[in-house]
Structures are given as structure tokens and as C-alpha cells.
GROMACS .gro file of N, CA and C in nm:
model
  258
    1UNK      N    1  -1.035 -11.529  -0.463
    1UNK     CA    2  -1.098 -11.599  -0.572
    1UNK      C    3  -1.245 -11.627  -0.543
    2UNK      N    4  -1.282 -11.645  -0.417
    2UNK     CA    5  -1.421 -11.673  -0.383
    2UNK      C    6  -1.514 -11.563  -0.432
    3UNK      N    7  -1.472 -11.437  -0.421
    3UNK     CA    8  -1.558 -11.328  -0.465
    3UNK      C    9  -1.577 -11.330  -0.617
    4UNK      N   10  -1.474 -11.368  -0.691
    4UNK     CA   11  -1.485 -11.381  -0.836
    4UNK      C   12  -1.581 -11.494  -0.873
    5UNK      N   13  -1.571 -11.604  -0.801
    5UNK     CA   14  -1.659 -11.719  -0.826
    5UNK      C   15  -1.803 -11.682  -0.791
    6UNK      N   16  -1.821 -11.616  -0.678
    6UNK     CA   17  -1.955 -11.575  -0.634
    6UNK      C   18  -2.018 -11.482  -0.738
    7UNK      N   19  -1.941 -11.385  -0.787
    7UNK     CA   20  -1.994 -11.292  -0.887
    7UNK      C   21  -2.031 -11.366  -1.015
    8UNK      N   22  -1.946 -11.459  -1.057
    8UNK     CA   23  -1.976 -11.538  -1.176
    8UNK      C   24  -2.103 -11.620  -1.155
    9UNK      N   25  -2.117 -11.678  -1.037
    9UNK     CA   26  -2.235 -11.757  -1.003
    9UNK      C   27  -2.361 -11.671  -1.012
   10UNK      N   28  -2.358 -11.553  -0.951
   10UNK     CA   29  -2.474 -11.464  -0.954
   10UNK      C   30  -2.503 -11.415  -1.096
   11UNK      N   31  -2.398 -11.381  -1.171
   11UNK     CA   32  -2.417 -11.338  -1.310
   11UNK      C   33  -2.480 -11.450  -1.393
   12UNK      N   34  -2.431 -11.572  -1.374
   12UNK     CA   35  -2.484 -11.687  -1.448
   12UNK      C   36  -2.630 -11.711  -1.413
   13UNK      N   37  -2.663 -11.704  -1.285
   13UNK     CA   38  -2.802 -11.726  -1.244
   13UNK      C   39  -2.893 -11.618  -1.300
   14UNK      N   40  -2.845 -11.496  -1.307
   14UNK     CA   41  -2.924 -11.387  -1.365
   14UNK      C   42  -2.952 -11.414  -1.512
   15UNK      N   43  -2.849 -11.457  -1.586
   15UNK     CA   44  -2.866 -11.492  -1.727
   15UNK      C   45  -2.965 -11.607  -1.742
   16UNK      N   46  -2.963 -11.698  -1.645
   16UNK     CA   47  -3.052 -11.815  -1.647
   16UNK      C   48  -3.192 -11.781  -1.596
   17UNK      N   49  -3.217 -11.652  -1.569
   17UNK     CA   50  -3.349 -11.601  -1.526
   17UNK      C   51  -3.386 -11.634  -1.382
   18UNK      N   52  -3.285 -11.646  -1.295
   18UNK     CA   53  -3.309 -11.663  -1.153
   18UNK      C   54  -3.277 -11.533  -1.082
   19UNK      N   55  -3.358 -11.497  -0.985
   19UNK     CA   56  -3.333 -11.377  -0.907
   19UNK      C   57  -3.226 -11.404  -0.802
   20UNK      N   58  -3.129 -11.315  -0.792
   20UNK     CA   59  -3.023 -11.330  -0.693
   20UNK      C   60  -3.034 -11.222  -0.584
   21UNK      N   61  -3.140 -11.145  -0.589
   21UNK     CA   62  -3.156 -11.031  -0.497
   21UNK      C   63  -3.147 -11.071  -0.350
   22UNK      N   64  -3.204 -11.183  -0.314
   22UNK     CA   65  -3.206 -11.223  -0.173
   22UNK      C   66  -3.103 -11.332  -0.141
   23UNK      N   67  -3.011 -11.359  -0.233
   23UNK     CA   68  -2.911 -11.464  -0.210
   23UNK      C   69  -2.788 -11.409  -0.138
   24UNK      N   70  -2.735 -11.492  -0.051
   24UNK     CA   71  -2.606 -11.465   0.011
   24UNK      C   72  -2.533 -11.597   0.030
   25UNK      N   73  -2.423 -11.596   0.101
   25UNK     CA   74  -2.342 -11.717   0.118
   25UNK      C   75  -2.416 -11.830   0.188
   26UNK      N   76  -2.520 -11.798   0.263
   26UNK     CA   77  -2.594 -11.900   0.338
   26UNK      C   78  -2.715 -11.955   0.262
   27UNK      N   79  -2.740 -11.906   0.141
   27UNK     CA   80  -2.854 -11.952   0.062
   27UNK      C   81  -2.824 -12.089   0.002
   28UNK      N   82  -2.911 -12.184   0.027
   28UNK     CA   83  -2.898 -12.318  -0.030
   28UNK      C   84  -2.934 -12.309  -0.178
   29UNK      N   85  -2.858 -12.378  -0.262
   29UNK     CA   86  -2.882 -12.372  -0.406
   29UNK      C   87  -3.008 -12.445  -0.449
   30UNK      N   88  -3.044 -12.551  -0.381
   30UNK     CA   89  -3.157 -12.633  -0.420
   30UNK      C   90  -3.291 -12.582  -0.370
   31UNK      N   91  -3.388 -12.671  -0.359
   31UNK     CA   92  -3.526 -12.635  -0.325
   31UNK      C   93  -3.543 -12.560  -0.192
   32UNK      N   94  -3.453 -12.579  -0.100
   32UNK     CA   95  -3.467 -12.512   0.030
   32UNK      C   96  -3.422 -12.367   0.028
   33UNK      N   97  -3.375 -12.318  -0.088
   33UNK     CA   98  -3.325 -12.181  -0.093
   33UNK      C   99  -3.348 -12.116  -0.228
   34UNK      N  100  -3.246 -12.123  -0.315
   34UNK     CA  101  -3.254 -12.061  -0.447
   34UNK      C  102  -3.349 -12.134  -0.540
   35UNK      N  103  -3.385 -12.255  -0.505
   35UNK     CA  104  -3.482 -12.337  -0.578
   35UNK      C  105  -3.435 -12.374  -0.720
   36UNK      N  106  -3.304 -12.401  -0.733
   36UNK     CA  107  -3.253 -12.446  -0.862
   36UNK      C  108  -3.291 -12.592  -0.883
   37UNK      N  109  -3.346 -12.621  -0.998
   37UNK     CA  110  -3.381 -12.758  -1.033
   37UNK      C  111  -3.257 -12.828  -1.086
   38UNK      N  112  -3.264 -12.960  -1.102
   38UNK     CA  113  -3.147 -13.038  -1.144
   38UNK      C  114  -3.092 -12.992  -1.279
   39UNK      N  115  -3.179 -12.955  -1.372
   39UNK     CA  116  -3.133 -12.908  -1.502
   39UNK      C  117  -3.057 -12.775  -1.489
   40UNK      N  118  -3.107 -12.687  -1.403
   40UNK     CA  119  -3.040 -12.560  -1.380
   40UNK      C  120  -2.905 -12.581  -1.312
   41UNK      N  121  -2.899 -12.674  -1.218
   41UNK     CA  122  -2.773 -12.704  -1.151
   41UNK      C  123  -2.672 -12.762  -1.250
   42UNK      N  124  -2.719 -12.845  -1.342
   42UNK     CA  125  -2.631 -12.901  -1.444
   42UNK      C  126  -2.578 -12.790  -1.535
   43UNK      N  127  -2.666 -12.697  -1.576
   43UNK     CA  128  -2.622 -12.586  -1.661
   43UNK      C  129  -2.523 -12.498  -1.588
   44UNK      N  130  -2.550 -12.469  -1.461
   44UNK     CA  131  -2.459 -12.389  -1.381
   44UNK      C  132  -2.323 -12.458  -1.369
   45UNK      N  133  -2.324 -12.587  -1.348
   45UNK     CA  134  -2.198 -12.665  -1.339
   45UNK      C  135  -2.118 -12.652  -1.467
   46UNK      N  136  -2.185 -12.663  -1.581
   46UNK     CA  137  -2.116 -12.651  -1.710
   46UNK      C  138  -2.056 -12.512  -1.729
   47UNK      N  139  -2.131 -12.411  -1.691
   47UNK     CA  140  -2.081 -12.274  -1.702
   47UNK      C  141  -1.955 -12.256  -1.616
   48UNK      N  142  -1.961 -12.307  -1.493
   48UNK     CA  143  -1.847 -12.296  -1.401
   48UNK      C  144  -1.727 -12.375  -1.456
   49UNK      N  145  -1.753 -12.494  -1.506
   49UNK     CA  146  -1.645 -12.575  -1.564
   49UNK      C  147  -1.576 -12.501  -1.678
   50UNK      N  148  -1.654 -12.444  -1.768
   50UNK     CA  149  -1.598 -12.372  -1.883
   50UNK      C  150  -1.519 -12.248  -1.841
   51UNK      N  151  -1.572 -12.177  -1.743
   51UNK     CA  152  -1.508 -12.050  -1.703
   51UNK      C  153  -1.385 -12.069  -1.616
   52UNK      N  154  -1.391 -12.163  -1.523
   52UNK     CA  155  -1.283 -12.180  -1.425
   52UNK      C  156  -1.193 -12.300  -1.451
   53UNK      N  157  -1.225 -12.379  -1.553
   53UNK     CA  158  -1.141 -12.493  -1.587
   53UNK      C  159  -1.144 -12.606  -1.486
   54UNK      N  160  -1.254 -12.618  -1.414
   54UNK     CA  161  -1.270 -12.727  -1.319
   54UNK      C  162  -1.361 -12.832  -1.380
   55UNK      N  163  -1.366 -12.949  -1.321
   55UNK     CA  164  -1.451 -13.057  -1.372
   55UNK      C  165  -1.535 -13.114  -1.258
   56UNK      N  166  -1.659 -13.145  -1.291
   56UNK     CA  167  -1.751 -13.209  -1.198
   56UNK      C  168  -1.797 -13.339  -1.259
   57UNK      N  169  -1.824 -13.438  -1.175
   57UNK     CA  170  -1.883 -13.563  -1.221
   57UNK      C  171  -2.030 -13.540  -1.250
   58UNK      N  172  -2.086 -13.620  -1.339
   58UNK     CA  173  -2.227 -13.605  -1.377
   58UNK      C  174  -2.323 -13.617  -1.260
   59UNK      N  175  -2.289 -13.700  -1.165
   59UNK     CA  176  -2.380 -13.724  -1.053
   59UNK      C  177  -2.366 -13.623  -0.939
   60UNK      N  178  -2.284 -13.522  -0.955
   60UNK     CA  179  -2.263 -13.426  -0.846
   60UNK      C  180  -2.371 -13.319  -0.837
   61UNK      N  181  -2.451 -13.301  -0.939
   61UNK     CA  182  -2.553 -13.197  -0.938
   61UNK      C  183  -2.647 -13.211  -0.818
   62UNK      N  184  -2.682 -13.333  -0.782
   62UNK     CA  185  -2.768 -13.354  -0.666
   62UNK      C  186  -2.701 -13.306  -0.538
   63UNK      N  187  -2.572 -13.328  -0.529
   63UNK     CA  188  -2.498 -13.283  -0.410
   63UNK      C  189  -2.495 -13.131  -0.403
   64UNK      N  190  -2.487 -13.065  -0.519
   64UNK     CA  191  -2.485 -12.918  -0.523
   64UNK      C  192  -2.616 -12.860  -0.471
   65UNK      N  193  -2.726 -12.930  -0.491
   65UNK     CA  194  -2.856 -12.881  -0.445
   65UNK      C  195  -2.859 -12.862  -0.293
   66UNK      N  196  -2.779 -12.939  -0.221
   66UNK     CA  197  -2.775 -12.929  -0.076
   66UNK      C  198  -2.671 -12.828  -0.027
   67UNK      N  199  -2.589 -12.777  -0.117
   67UNK     CA  200  -2.484 -12.683  -0.080
   67UNK      C  201  -2.537 -12.540  -0.074
   68UNK      N  202  -2.474 -12.461   0.011
   68UNK     CA  203  -2.502 -12.317   0.011
   68UNK      C  204  -2.417 -12.251  -0.095
   69UNK      N  205  -2.448 -12.127  -0.125
   69UNK     CA  206  -2.367 -12.050  -0.221
   69UNK      C  207  -2.221 -12.048  -0.175
   70UNK      N  208  -2.199 -12.022  -0.048
   70UNK     CA  209  -2.063 -12.017   0.006
   70UNK      C  210  -1.990 -12.149  -0.007
   71UNK      N  211  -2.059 -12.259   0.022
   71UNK     CA  212  -1.998 -12.391   0.010
   71UNK      C  213  -1.964 -12.423  -0.136
   72UNK      N  214  -2.054 -12.388  -0.227
   72UNK     CA  215  -2.030 -12.413  -0.368
   72UNK      C  216  -1.909 -12.332  -0.417
   73UNK      N  217  -1.902 -12.205  -0.379
   73UNK     CA  218  -1.788 -12.120  -0.418
   73UNK      C  219  -1.657 -12.175  -0.363
   74UNK      N  220  -1.658 -12.222  -0.239
   74UNK     CA  221  -1.538 -12.280  -0.178
   74UNK      C  222  -1.496 -12.407  -0.251
   75UNK      N  223  -1.592 -12.489  -0.292
   75UNK     CA  224  -1.562 -12.612  -0.366
   75UNK      C  225  -1.502 -12.580  -0.502
   76UNK      N  226  -1.558 -12.481  -0.571
   76UNK     CA  227  -1.504 -12.442  -0.701
   76UNK      C  228  -1.362 -12.388  -0.683
   77UNK      N  229  -1.339 -12.306  -0.582
   77UNK     CA  230  -1.205 -12.250  -0.556
   77UNK      C  231  -1.105 -12.362  -0.527
   78UNK      N  232  -1.147 -12.459  -0.447
   78UNK     CA  233  -1.059 -12.572  -0.414
   78UNK      C  234  -1.021 -12.648  -0.540
   79UNK      N  235  -1.120 -12.675  -0.624
   79UNK     CA  236  -1.092 -12.750  -0.748
   79UNK      C  237  -1.009 -12.668  -0.845
   80UNK      N  238  -1.031 -12.538  -0.848
   80UNK     CA  239  -0.952 -12.452  -0.938
   80UNK      C  240  -0.806 -12.451  -0.896
   81UNK      N  241  -0.781 -12.448  -0.765
   81UNK     CA  242  -0.644 -12.452  -0.714
   81UNK      C  243  -0.579 -12.584  -0.749
   82UNK      N  244  -0.652 -12.691  -0.732
   82UNK     CA  245  -0.601 -12.824  -0.765
   82UNK      C  246  -0.570 -12.835  -0.914
   83UNK      N  247  -0.659 -12.781  -0.998
   83UNK     CA  248  -0.640 -12.787  -1.143
   83UNK      C  249  -0.518 -12.709  -1.187
   84UNK      N  250  -0.490 -12.595  -1.124
   84UNK     CA  251  -0.374 -12.516  -1.164
   84UNK      C  252  -0.244 -12.572  -1.106
   85UNK      N  253  -0.256 -12.653  -1.000
   85UNK     CA  254  -0.138 -12.710  -0.938
   85UNK      C  255  -0.085 -12.831  -1.015
   86UNK      N  256  -0.169 -12.890  -1.100
   86UNK     CA  257  -0.126 -13.009  -1.174
   86UNK      C  258  -0.082 -12.976  -1.313
   0.00000   0.00000   0.00000
């Protein structure tokens, strides 16, 4: 599932006009890496919520800025598993 989430993440960022050419699992989503601003992180969160049926709290976008691509994908996978288990 991580590869599906990663591909969706990269596709979404491309649609949002961010370059994913140099991104990998170790790329930080926020200013230290992919340079996603809080509004972009919020939009990405909404896209992920709609596609994978997971939910994020409003205040989590700041936490996502410190996550790497791999950490974010793992978190989405964990929440997706939890959502399907209930």
C-alpha cells in the first residue's frame, strides 16, 4: 500500500505544480525539503483524506511539514488500515 500512497502523493504534488523529480522517501515535506507551505500541506491532506478514506485533525498540517515522504506514507497506510478495521 505504501507504493500506492507514494504514487498518489507524487501525482497530487505534480497537479499542485510541485516538482517531484528529486523527491524520495527521505525528502522532508516542509521547508527543509519539498518546501510545501501550510496551505499546500492542507490541500494535500484533503486529497489524501478523500482518496484513502482517512482523517486528519486540522492542526496536523504543521506536523506533516516535519515528516519525510516515507513517514507520511507510513502514517497514511497506518490510518487506512485502522479505518478499514473499524
